[in-house]
């Protein structure tokens, strides 16, 4: 079974409903490690050696975050800049080569809003292209994203269903 690292990037987890539930289901799996970046680095001073060690120790790397203005929270960009360095992630060494790169994101919009006829005009996958490009550049395998829509109005039943699907998704990635 592959070892899974979930890099949780949520600046306000205490008030999160969906990300808490997704994380709760994911932590039921023995092969999952949670790395809460905002908890560890509220000042944005990232211990890149610690982060690189975690990446090397795991086979599947999930970046879980709420979509903010059609992207990720700011700390994740800083994390990429500081952690995925020349000589570690690309260039002379590709230490993450063939590991799985996954985005799990939540959004307040409905799936209809992420369509050519919706307000956002594009599917979520289009907004995640920079993540896919990063994965390919450092020779990781980019996997299909997991998206949970309508975070502000989702029913408890639907949230429970989606959280269980997230757990199943991680189990599939672990094989």
CSV table of C-alpha atoms in Angstrom, one decimal:
chain,number,residue,atom,x,y,z
A,1,UNK,CA,0.0,0.0,0.0
A,2,UNK,CA,1.3,3.4,-1.0
A,3,UNK,CA,2.0,6.0,1.7
A,4,UNK,CA,-0.1,9.1,1.3
A,5,UNK,CA,0.7,12.7,2.4
A,6,UNK,CA,-2.1,15.2,2.6
A,7,UNK,CA,-0.7,18.7,2.5
A,8,UNK,CA,-3.6,20.6,4.0
A,9,UNK,CA,-3.6,24.3,3.0
A,10,UNK,CA,-6.5,26.0,4.7
A,11,UNK,CA,-6.0,29.3,6.4
A,12,UNK,CA,-9.2,28.9,8.5
A,13,UNK,CA,-9.6,25.3,9.3
A,14,UNK,CA,-11.4,26.0,12.6
A,15,UNK,CA,-14.4,27.4,10.7
A,16,UNK,CA,-14.2,24.9,7.8
A,17,UNK,CA,-17.1,22.5,7.4
A,18,UNK,CA,-16.2,20.6,4.2
A,19,UNK,CA,-12.4,20.3,4.6
A,20,UNK,CA,-12.8,19.2,8.2
A,21,UNK,CA,-15.2,16.4,7.1
A,22,UNK,CA,-13.0,15.4,4.2
A,23,UNK,CA,-10.0,15.2,6.5
A,24,UNK,CA,-11.9,13.3,9.1
A,25,UNK,CA,-12.6,10.5,6.6
A,26,UNK,CA,-9.1,10.5,5.2
A,27,UNK,CA,-7.5,10.1,8.7
A,28,UNK,CA,-9.4,6.8,9.0
A,29,UNK,CA,-6.8,5.3,6.7
A,30,UNK,CA,-3.6,4.0,8.3
A,31,UNK,CA,-1.4,5.0,5.4
A,32,UNK,CA,-2.3,8.7,5.5
A,33,UNK,CA,-0.2,11.5,7.0
A,34,UNK,CA,-1.6,14.9,7.5
A,35,UNK,CA,0.7,17.9,7.1
A,36,UNK,CA,-1.3,21.1,8.1
A,37,UNK,CA,0.8,23.9,6.5
A,38,UNK,CA,-1.0,26.9,8.0
A,39,UNK,CA,-0.7,25.3,11.4
A,40,UNK,CA,3.0,24.7,11.0
A,41,UNK,CA,3.8,27.9,9.1
A,42,UNK,CA,1.5,30.8,10.0
A,43,UNK,CA,4.4,33.1,9.4
A,44,UNK,CA,5.1,31.6,6.0
A,45,UNK,CA,8.6,30.6,7.1
A,46,UNK,CA,8.7,27.1,5.7
A,47,UNK,CA,11.2,24.5,6.8
A,48,UNK,CA,12.0,23.2,3.3
A,49,UNK,CA,14.2,20.4,4.6
A,50,UNK,CA,11.3,19.0,6.7
A,51,UNK,CA,9.0,19.3,3.8
A,52,UNK,CA,11.3,17.7,1.3
A,53,UNK,CA,11.8,14.8,3.7
A,54,UNK,CA,8.1,14.3,4.0
A,55,UNK,CA,7.8,14.3,0.2
A,56,UNK,CA,10.5,11.7,-0.2
A,57,UNK,CA,8.8,9.4,2.5
A,58,UNK,CA,5.5,9.3,0.7
A,59,UNK,CA,4.3,8.0,-2.7
A,60,UNK,CA,1.1,10.0,-3.2
A,61,UNK,CA,1.1,13.7,-2.5
A,62,UNK,CA,-2.3,15.4,-2.1
A,63,UNK,CA,-2.7,19.1,-1.9
A,64,UNK,CA,-6.1,19.8,-0.2
A,65,UNK,CA,-7.3,23.3,-0.1
A,66,UNK,CA,-10.3,25.6,-0.5
A,67,UNK,CA,-10.3,27.4,-3.9
A,68,UNK,CA,-9.7,31.1,-3.3
A,69,UNK,CA,-10.3,33.4,-6.3
A,70,UNK,CA,-10.0,30.4,-8.6
A,71,UNK,CA,-6.6,29.3,-7.2
A,72,UNK,CA,-5.1,28.1,-3.9
A,73,UNK,CA,-4.4,30.0,-0.7
A,74,UNK,CA,-1.2,32.0,-0.8
A,75,UNK,CA,0.8,29.7,1.5
A,76,UNK,CA,0.7,26.9,-1.1
A,77,UNK,CA,2.5,29.1,-3.7
A,78,UNK,CA,5.1,30.0,-1.2
A,79,UNK,CA,5.5,26.3,-0.3
A,80,UNK,CA,6.1,25.4,-4.0
A,81,UNK,CA,8.6,28.1,-4.4
A,82,UNK,CA,10.6,27.2,-1.2
A,83,UNK,CA,10.2,23.4,-1.3
A,84,UNK,CA,10.4,22.3,-4.9
A,85,UNK,CA,13.9,23.6,-5.5
A,86,UNK,CA,16.5,23.1,-8.2
A,87,UNK,CA,18.6,20.0,-7.4
A,88,UNK,CA,15.7,18.5,-5.3
A,89,UNK,CA,12.6,18.5,-7.5
A,90,UNK,CA,14.1,19.3,-10.9
A,91,UNK,CA,17.4,20.1,-12.7
A,92,UNK,CA,20.1,17.8,-11.5
A,93,UNK,CA,17.8,15.6,-9.4
A,94,UNK,CA,14.2,14.6,-9.7
A,95,UNK,CA,13.5,13.2,-6.3
A,96,UNK,CA,9.7,13.2,-6.8
A,97,UNK,CA,9.8,11.4,-10.2
A,98,UNK,CA,6.8,9.1,-10.7
A,99,UNK,CA,5.2,10.0,-7.4
A,100,UNK,CA,1.5,10.9,-7.7
A,101,UNK,CA,0.5,14.6,-7.5
A,102,UNK,CA,-3.2,15.2,-6.6
A,103,UNK,CA,-5.3,18.3,-6.0
A,104,UNK,CA,-8.3,18.0,-3.7
A,105,UNK,CA,-10.2,21.2,-3.6
A,106,UNK,CA,-13.5,22.7,-2.4
A,107,UNK,CA,-15.4,25.6,-3.8
A,108,UNK,CA,-18.4,27.6,-2.9
A,109,UNK,CA,-19.6,27.6,-6.5
A,110,UNK,CA,-21.7,24.8,-8.1
A,111,UNK,CA,-20.4,22.6,-10.8
A,112,UNK,CA,-22.7,24.5,-13.2
A,113,UNK,CA,-20.7,27.7,-12.5
A,114,UNK,CA,-17.5,25.9,-13.7
A,115,UNK,CA,-18.8,25.3,-17.3
A,116,UNK,CA,-18.6,27.3,-20.5
A,117,UNK,CA,-22.1,28.7,-19.8
A,118,UNK,CA,-21.4,29.4,-16.1
A,119,UNK,CA,-20.0,32.6,-14.4
A,120,UNK,CA,-16.5,31.1,-14.3
A,121,UNK,CA,-16.6,30.0,-17.9
A,122,UNK,CA,-14.1,27.1,-17.4
A,123,UNK,CA,-14.1,23.8,-15.6
A,124,UNK,CA,-12.1,23.5,-12.4
A,125,UNK,CA,-9.5,21.5,-14.2
A,126,UNK,CA,-8.6,24.5,-16.3
A,127,UNK,CA,-8.0,26.6,-13.2
A,128,UNK,CA,-5.7,23.9,-11.9
A,129,UNK,CA,-3.5,23.8,-15.0
A,130,UNK,CA,-0.6,25.5,-13.1
A,131,UNK,CA,-0.6,22.5,-10.7
A,132,UNK,CA,-0.6,20.1,-13.5
A,133,UNK,CA,2.2,21.9,-15.2
A,134,UNK,CA,4.2,21.9,-12.0
A,135,UNK,CA,3.7,18.2,-11.6
A,136,UNK,CA,4.8,17.5,-15.1
A,137,UNK,CA,7.8,19.8,-14.8
A,138,UNK,CA,9.1,17.9,-11.8
A,139,UNK,CA,8.2,14.5,-13.4
A,140,UNK,CA,5.4,13.6,-11.0
A,141,UNK,CA,2.2,11.9,-12.2
A,142,UNK,CA,-0.7,14.3,-12.2
A,143,UNK,CA,-3.9,12.6,-11.2
A,144,UNK,CA,-7.5,13.7,-11.7
A,145,UNK,CA,-8.5,16.3,-9.1
A,146,UNK,CA,-11.1,15.7,-6.4
A,147,UNK,CA,-13.6,18.6,-6.2
A,148,UNK,CA,-16.3,19.2,-3.7
A,149,UNK,CA,-18.7,22.0,-4.9
A,150,UNK,CA,-21.2,24.3,-3.1
A,151,UNK,CA,-19.3,24.5,0.2
A,152,UNK,CA,-21.6,27.2,1.6
A,153,UNK,CA,-24.9,25.3,1.0
A,154,UNK,CA,-24.0,21.6,0.9
A,155,UNK,CA,-26.3,19.4,2.9
A,156,UNK,CA,-25.0,17.2,5.7
A,157,UNK,CA,-26.1,14.1,3.8
A,158,UNK,CA,-24.3,15.2,0.6
A,159,UNK,CA,-21.2,16.2,2.6
A,160,UNK,CA,-21.1,12.8,4.3
A,161,UNK,CA,-21.4,11.2,0.9
A,162,UNK,CA,-18.6,13.3,-0.6
A,163,UNK,CA,-16.3,12.7,2.3
A,164,UNK,CA,-16.8,8.9,1.9
A,165,UNK,CA,-16.0,9.3,-1.8
A,166,UNK,CA,-12.8,11.2,-0.9
A,167,UNK,CA,-11.8,8.3,1.4
A,168,UNK,CA,-12.5,5.8,-1.4
A,169,UNK,CA,-10.6,8.0,-3.9
A,170,UNK,CA,-7.5,8.0,-1.6
A,171,UNK,CA,-7.8,4.2,-1.2
A,172,UNK,CA,-7.8,3.8,-5.0
A,173,UNK,CA,-4.7,6.0,-5.2
A,174,UNK,CA,-3.0,3.9,-2.5
A,175,UNK,CA,-3.1,0.7,-4.5
